[in-house]
Coordinates of C-alpha atoms in Angstrom, one line a residue:
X1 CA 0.0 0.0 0.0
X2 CA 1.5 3.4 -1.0
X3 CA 1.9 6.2 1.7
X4 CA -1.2 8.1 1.2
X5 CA -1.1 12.2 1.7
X6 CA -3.6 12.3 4.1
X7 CA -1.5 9.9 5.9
X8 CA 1.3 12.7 5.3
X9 CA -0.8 15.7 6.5
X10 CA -1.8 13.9 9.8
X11 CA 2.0 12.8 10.6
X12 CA 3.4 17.0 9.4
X13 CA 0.3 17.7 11.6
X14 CA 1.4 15.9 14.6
X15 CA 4.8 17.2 14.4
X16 CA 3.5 20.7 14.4
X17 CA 1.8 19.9 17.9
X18 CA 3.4 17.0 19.4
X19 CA -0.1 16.2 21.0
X20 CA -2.3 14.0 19.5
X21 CA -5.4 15.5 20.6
X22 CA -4.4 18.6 18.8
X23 CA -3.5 17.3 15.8
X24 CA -6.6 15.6 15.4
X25 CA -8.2 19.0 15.8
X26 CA -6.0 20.7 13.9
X27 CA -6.9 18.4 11.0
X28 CA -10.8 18.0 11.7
X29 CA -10.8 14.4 12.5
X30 CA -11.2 11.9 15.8
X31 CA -7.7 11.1 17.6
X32 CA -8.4 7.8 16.9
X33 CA -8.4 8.0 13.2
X34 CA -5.3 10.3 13.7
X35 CA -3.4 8.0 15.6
X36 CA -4.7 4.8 13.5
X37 CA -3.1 6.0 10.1
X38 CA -0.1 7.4 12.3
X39 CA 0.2 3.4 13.2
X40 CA -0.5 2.2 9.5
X41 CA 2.1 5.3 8.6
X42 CA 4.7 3.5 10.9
X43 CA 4.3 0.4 9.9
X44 CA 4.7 1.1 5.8
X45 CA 8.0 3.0 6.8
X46 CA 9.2 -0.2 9.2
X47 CA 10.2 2.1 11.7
X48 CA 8.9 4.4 14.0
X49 CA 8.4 8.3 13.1
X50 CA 7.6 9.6 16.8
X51 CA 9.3 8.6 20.1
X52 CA 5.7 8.7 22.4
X53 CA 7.0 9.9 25.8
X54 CA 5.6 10.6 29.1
X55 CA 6.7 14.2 28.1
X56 CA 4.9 14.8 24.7
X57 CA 5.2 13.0 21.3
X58 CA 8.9 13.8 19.7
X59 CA 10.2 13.3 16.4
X60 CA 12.4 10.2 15.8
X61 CA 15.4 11.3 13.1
X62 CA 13.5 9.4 10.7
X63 CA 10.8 11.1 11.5
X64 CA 12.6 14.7 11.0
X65 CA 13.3 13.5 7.4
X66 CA 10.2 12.2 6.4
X67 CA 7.9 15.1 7.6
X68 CA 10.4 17.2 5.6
X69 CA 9.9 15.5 2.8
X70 CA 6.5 15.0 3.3
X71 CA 5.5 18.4 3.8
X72 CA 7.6 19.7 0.2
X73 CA 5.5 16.5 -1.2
X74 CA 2.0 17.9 0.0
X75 CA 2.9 21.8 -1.4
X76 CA 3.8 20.0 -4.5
X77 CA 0.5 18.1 -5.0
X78 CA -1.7 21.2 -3.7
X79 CA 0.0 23.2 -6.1
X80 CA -0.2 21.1 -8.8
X81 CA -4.0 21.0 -8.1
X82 CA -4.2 24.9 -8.1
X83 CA -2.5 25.1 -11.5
X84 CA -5.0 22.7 -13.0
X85 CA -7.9 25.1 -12.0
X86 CA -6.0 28.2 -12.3
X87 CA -5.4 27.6 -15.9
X88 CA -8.8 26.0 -17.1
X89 CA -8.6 22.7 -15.7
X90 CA -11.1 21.5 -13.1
X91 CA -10.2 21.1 -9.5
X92 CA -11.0 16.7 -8.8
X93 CA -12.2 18.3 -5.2
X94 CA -13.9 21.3 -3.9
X95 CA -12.1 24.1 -2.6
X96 CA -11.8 23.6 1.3
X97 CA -12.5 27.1 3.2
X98 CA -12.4 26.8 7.4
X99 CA -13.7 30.0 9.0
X100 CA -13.6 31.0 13.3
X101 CA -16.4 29.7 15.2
X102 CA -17.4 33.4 15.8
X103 CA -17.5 33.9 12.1
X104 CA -19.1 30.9 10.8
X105 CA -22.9 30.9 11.9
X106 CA -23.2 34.7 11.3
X107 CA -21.3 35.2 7.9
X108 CA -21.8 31.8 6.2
X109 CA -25.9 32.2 5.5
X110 CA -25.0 35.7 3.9
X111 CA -22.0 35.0 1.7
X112 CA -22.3 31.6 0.9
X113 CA -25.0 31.7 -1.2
X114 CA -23.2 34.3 -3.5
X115 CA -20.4 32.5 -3.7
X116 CA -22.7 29.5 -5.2
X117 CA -23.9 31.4 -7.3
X118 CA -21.2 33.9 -8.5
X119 CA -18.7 31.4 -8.9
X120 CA -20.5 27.9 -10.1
X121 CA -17.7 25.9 -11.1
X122 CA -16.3 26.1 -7.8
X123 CA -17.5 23.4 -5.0
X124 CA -16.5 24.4 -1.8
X125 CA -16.2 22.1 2.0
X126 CA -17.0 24.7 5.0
X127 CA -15.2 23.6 8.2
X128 CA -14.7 25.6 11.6
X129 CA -12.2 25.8 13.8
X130 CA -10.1 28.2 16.1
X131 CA -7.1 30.3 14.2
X132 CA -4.6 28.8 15.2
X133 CA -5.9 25.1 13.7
X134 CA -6.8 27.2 10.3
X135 CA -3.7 28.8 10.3
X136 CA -1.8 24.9 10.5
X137 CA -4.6 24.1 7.7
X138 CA -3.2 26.2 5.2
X139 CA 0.6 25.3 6.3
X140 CA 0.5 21.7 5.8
X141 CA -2.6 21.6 2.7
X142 CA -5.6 20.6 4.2
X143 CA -7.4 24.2 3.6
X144 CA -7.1 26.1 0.9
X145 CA -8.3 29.4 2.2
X146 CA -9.6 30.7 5.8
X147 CA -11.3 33.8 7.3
X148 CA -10.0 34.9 10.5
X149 CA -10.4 37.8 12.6
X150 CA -6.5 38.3 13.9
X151 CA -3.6 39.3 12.1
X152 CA -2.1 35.7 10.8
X153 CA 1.1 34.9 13.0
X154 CA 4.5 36.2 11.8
X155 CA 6.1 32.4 12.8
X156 CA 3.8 30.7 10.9
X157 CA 3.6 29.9 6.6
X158 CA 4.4 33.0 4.6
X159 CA 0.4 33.9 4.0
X160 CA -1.3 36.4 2.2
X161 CA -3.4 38.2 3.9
X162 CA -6.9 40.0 2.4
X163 CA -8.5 42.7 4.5
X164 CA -12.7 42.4 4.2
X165 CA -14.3 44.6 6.4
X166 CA -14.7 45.8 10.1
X167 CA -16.5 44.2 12.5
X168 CA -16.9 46.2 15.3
X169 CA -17.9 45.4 18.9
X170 CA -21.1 46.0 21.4
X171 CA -21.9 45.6 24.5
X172 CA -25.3 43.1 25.5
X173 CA -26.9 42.9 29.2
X174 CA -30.3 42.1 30.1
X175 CA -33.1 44.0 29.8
X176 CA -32.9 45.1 33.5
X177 CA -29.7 47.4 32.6
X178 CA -29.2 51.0 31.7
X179 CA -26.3 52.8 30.4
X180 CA -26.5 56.6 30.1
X181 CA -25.7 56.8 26.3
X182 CA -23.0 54.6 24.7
X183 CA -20.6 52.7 27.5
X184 CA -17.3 53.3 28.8
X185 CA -15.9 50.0 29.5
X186 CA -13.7 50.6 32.0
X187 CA -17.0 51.2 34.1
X188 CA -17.9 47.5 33.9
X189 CA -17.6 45.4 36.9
X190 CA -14.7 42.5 35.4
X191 CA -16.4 40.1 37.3
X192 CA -19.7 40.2 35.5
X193 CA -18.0 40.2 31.6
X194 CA -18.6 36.8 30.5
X195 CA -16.1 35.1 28.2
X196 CA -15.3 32.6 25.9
X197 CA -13.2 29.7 26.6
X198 CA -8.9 29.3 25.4
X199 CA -8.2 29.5 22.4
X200 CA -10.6 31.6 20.6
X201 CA -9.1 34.9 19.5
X202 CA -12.7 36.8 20.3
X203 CA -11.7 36.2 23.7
X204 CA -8.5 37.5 23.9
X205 CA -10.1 40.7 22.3
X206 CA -12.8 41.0 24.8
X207 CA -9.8 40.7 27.6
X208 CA -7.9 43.2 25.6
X209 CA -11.0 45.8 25.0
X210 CA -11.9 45.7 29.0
X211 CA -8.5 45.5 30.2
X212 CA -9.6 42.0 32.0
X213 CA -5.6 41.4 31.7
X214 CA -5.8 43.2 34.8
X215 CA -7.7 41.0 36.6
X216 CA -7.6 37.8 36.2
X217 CA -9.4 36.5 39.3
X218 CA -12.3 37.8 37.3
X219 CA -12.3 35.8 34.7
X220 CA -13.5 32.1 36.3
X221 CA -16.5 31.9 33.8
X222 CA -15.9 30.3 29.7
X223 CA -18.6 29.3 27.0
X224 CA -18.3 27.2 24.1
X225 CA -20.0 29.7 22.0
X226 CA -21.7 33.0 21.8
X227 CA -24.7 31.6 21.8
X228 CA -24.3 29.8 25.4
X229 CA -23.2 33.4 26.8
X230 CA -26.2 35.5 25.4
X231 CA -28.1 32.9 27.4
X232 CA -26.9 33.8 30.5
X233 CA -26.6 37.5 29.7
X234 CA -30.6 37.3 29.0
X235 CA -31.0 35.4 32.6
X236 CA -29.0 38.6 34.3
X237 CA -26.3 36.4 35.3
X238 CA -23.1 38.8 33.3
X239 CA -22.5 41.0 30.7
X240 CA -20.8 40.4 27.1
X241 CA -19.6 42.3 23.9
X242 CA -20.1 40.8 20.9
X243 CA -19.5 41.4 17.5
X244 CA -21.9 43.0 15.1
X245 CA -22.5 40.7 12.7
X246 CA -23.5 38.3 15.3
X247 CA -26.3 40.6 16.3
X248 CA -28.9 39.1 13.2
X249 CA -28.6 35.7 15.1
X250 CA -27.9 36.1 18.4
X251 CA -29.9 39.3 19.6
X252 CA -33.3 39.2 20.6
X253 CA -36.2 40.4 22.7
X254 CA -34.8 39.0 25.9
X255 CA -31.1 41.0 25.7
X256 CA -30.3 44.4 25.2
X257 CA -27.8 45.9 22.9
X258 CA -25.6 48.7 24.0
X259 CA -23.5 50.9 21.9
X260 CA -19.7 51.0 23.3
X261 CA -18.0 54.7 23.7
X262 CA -16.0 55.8 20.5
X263 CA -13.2 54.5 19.7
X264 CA -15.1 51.3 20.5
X265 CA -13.4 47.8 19.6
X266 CA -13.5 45.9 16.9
X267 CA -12.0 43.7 14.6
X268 CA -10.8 43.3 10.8
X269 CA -12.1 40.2 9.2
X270 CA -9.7 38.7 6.6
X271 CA -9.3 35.8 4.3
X272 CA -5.8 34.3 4.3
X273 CA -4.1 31.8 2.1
X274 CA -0.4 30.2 1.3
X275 CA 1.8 33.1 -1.0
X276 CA 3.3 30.3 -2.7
X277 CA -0.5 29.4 -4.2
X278 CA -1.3 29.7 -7.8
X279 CA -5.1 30.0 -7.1
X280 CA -4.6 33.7 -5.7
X281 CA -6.6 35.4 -8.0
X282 CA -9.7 33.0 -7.4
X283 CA -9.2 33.8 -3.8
X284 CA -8.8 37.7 -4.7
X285 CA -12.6 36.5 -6.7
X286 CA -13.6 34.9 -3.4
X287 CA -12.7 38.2 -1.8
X288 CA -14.7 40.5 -3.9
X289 CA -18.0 38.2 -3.8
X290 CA -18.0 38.8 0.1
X291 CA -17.4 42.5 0.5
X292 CA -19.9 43.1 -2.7
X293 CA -22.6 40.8 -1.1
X294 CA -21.8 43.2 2.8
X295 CA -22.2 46.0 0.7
X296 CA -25.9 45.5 -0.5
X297 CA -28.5 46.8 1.7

């Protein structure tokens, strides 16, 4: 049986990490699968290509090699794939796009459609994750093309980055609160701002916006989502900022939505992709479609 590159991408994934569990996230799949072709991998090579330790997971010199050569191996194939459609060829699978979790339900209904239709010979897969698992997406080939809400990390795979639009921040509380025109957010109690949990860069802005770095006894409380934290900022039990293109989905009768004091915070949503990728200008295309489609009224 020949070495497969998905077999490939899980092992360059895993040496990115050194966890298993994150590897598996990083490349959308159970840890069992991961670690099941990791075994298969082994076994085709004859010898191991990770020393598992009570420390981490390490790279065997084999190892070293063969994710070297692995990795050249996968930009070779996705770049031999984004050649074929670049120049008039059709792409034998769709283009995969992953997108943050506080992106994804709230953009997705409004763009996708468009990109359907303004670009049908194009399939696309939609997959979610945090930045930092998009971000190792792109750098080992198992995503073509992600939209994230930070600048992409200066250690990571020469990317380009694509600047869409602004998504600026608000405040929500419950009904039962008033604010005396828009908010000053050093006048929130920290204790009552409710977060998200590690790893999601919404959270780190929130911390950043209310200067919650200074107290970090305050922040005990983490949600999965936006949507678990507007439920208990409906109940009166916390505050939240979110960001405005969640509001269409996530506000409603039972919250209310407070402007925040100029120069509120906010974010710049971006798609990013490898440099090195001959499909740039159908990403430039993918680009356009979204901020024409958050232009109409």
């Amino acid at each position: 049986m020949p070495i497969s590159l998905k077999q490939m991408r899980y092992a360059a994934a895993l040496a990115r990490h050194a966890h298993f569990g994150r590897a598996a996230e990083a490349c959308a799949v159970s840890q069992p699968a991961l670690s099941q072709q990791i075994s298969a991998l082994e076994d085709l090579c004859g010898t191991p290509l990770f020393d598992r330790l009570k420390s981490g997971i390490q790279l065997t010199p084999f190892g070293r090699r063969f994710v070297e050569m692995a990795q050249a191996t996968i930009e070779s194939a996705e770049a031999l794939d984004a050649f074929a459609l670049g120049h008039g060829g059709s792409l034998d699978r769709a283009l995969r796009f992953g997108l943050i979790p506080t992106v994804a339900p709230y953009l997705l209904p409004e763009i996708f459609p468009a990109l359907t239709s303004g670009m049908p010979t194009l399939n696309f897969t939609i997959s979610e994750n945090r930045t930092e698992a998009l971000i190792t997406g792109l750098a080992d080939g198992s995503l073509d093309i992600a939209l994230i809400g930070t600048d992409p990390p200066d250690n990571g795979p020469k990317l380009v980055s694509r600047a869409l639009f602004r998504d600026s921040f608000v405040l929500a509380t419950s009904l039962g609160e008033a604010f005396d025109g828009p908010v000053q957010l050093d006048q929130l109690a920290p204790e009552r701002i409710l977060l998200l949990d590690e790893g999601h860069c919404f959270r780190d802005q929130t911390i950043a916006a209310c200067r919650l770095d200074r107290h970090p006894t305050a922040r005990a409380f983490a949600a999965t989502s936006l949507s678990t934290i507007v439920e208990f900022v409906a109940n009166g039990q916390g505050v939240t900022l979110l960001p405005q293109i969640a509001l269409r989905k996530e506000a409603d009768a039972r919250i209310a939505i407070h402007a925040i004091a100029l120069p509120g915070p906010s974010r710049m949503l971006s798609l990013v992709w490898r440099a090195a990728n001959p499909l740039s200008p159908v990403f430039e295309r993918i680009a356009e479609v979204i901020e024409q489609t958050r232009s109409q009224p």
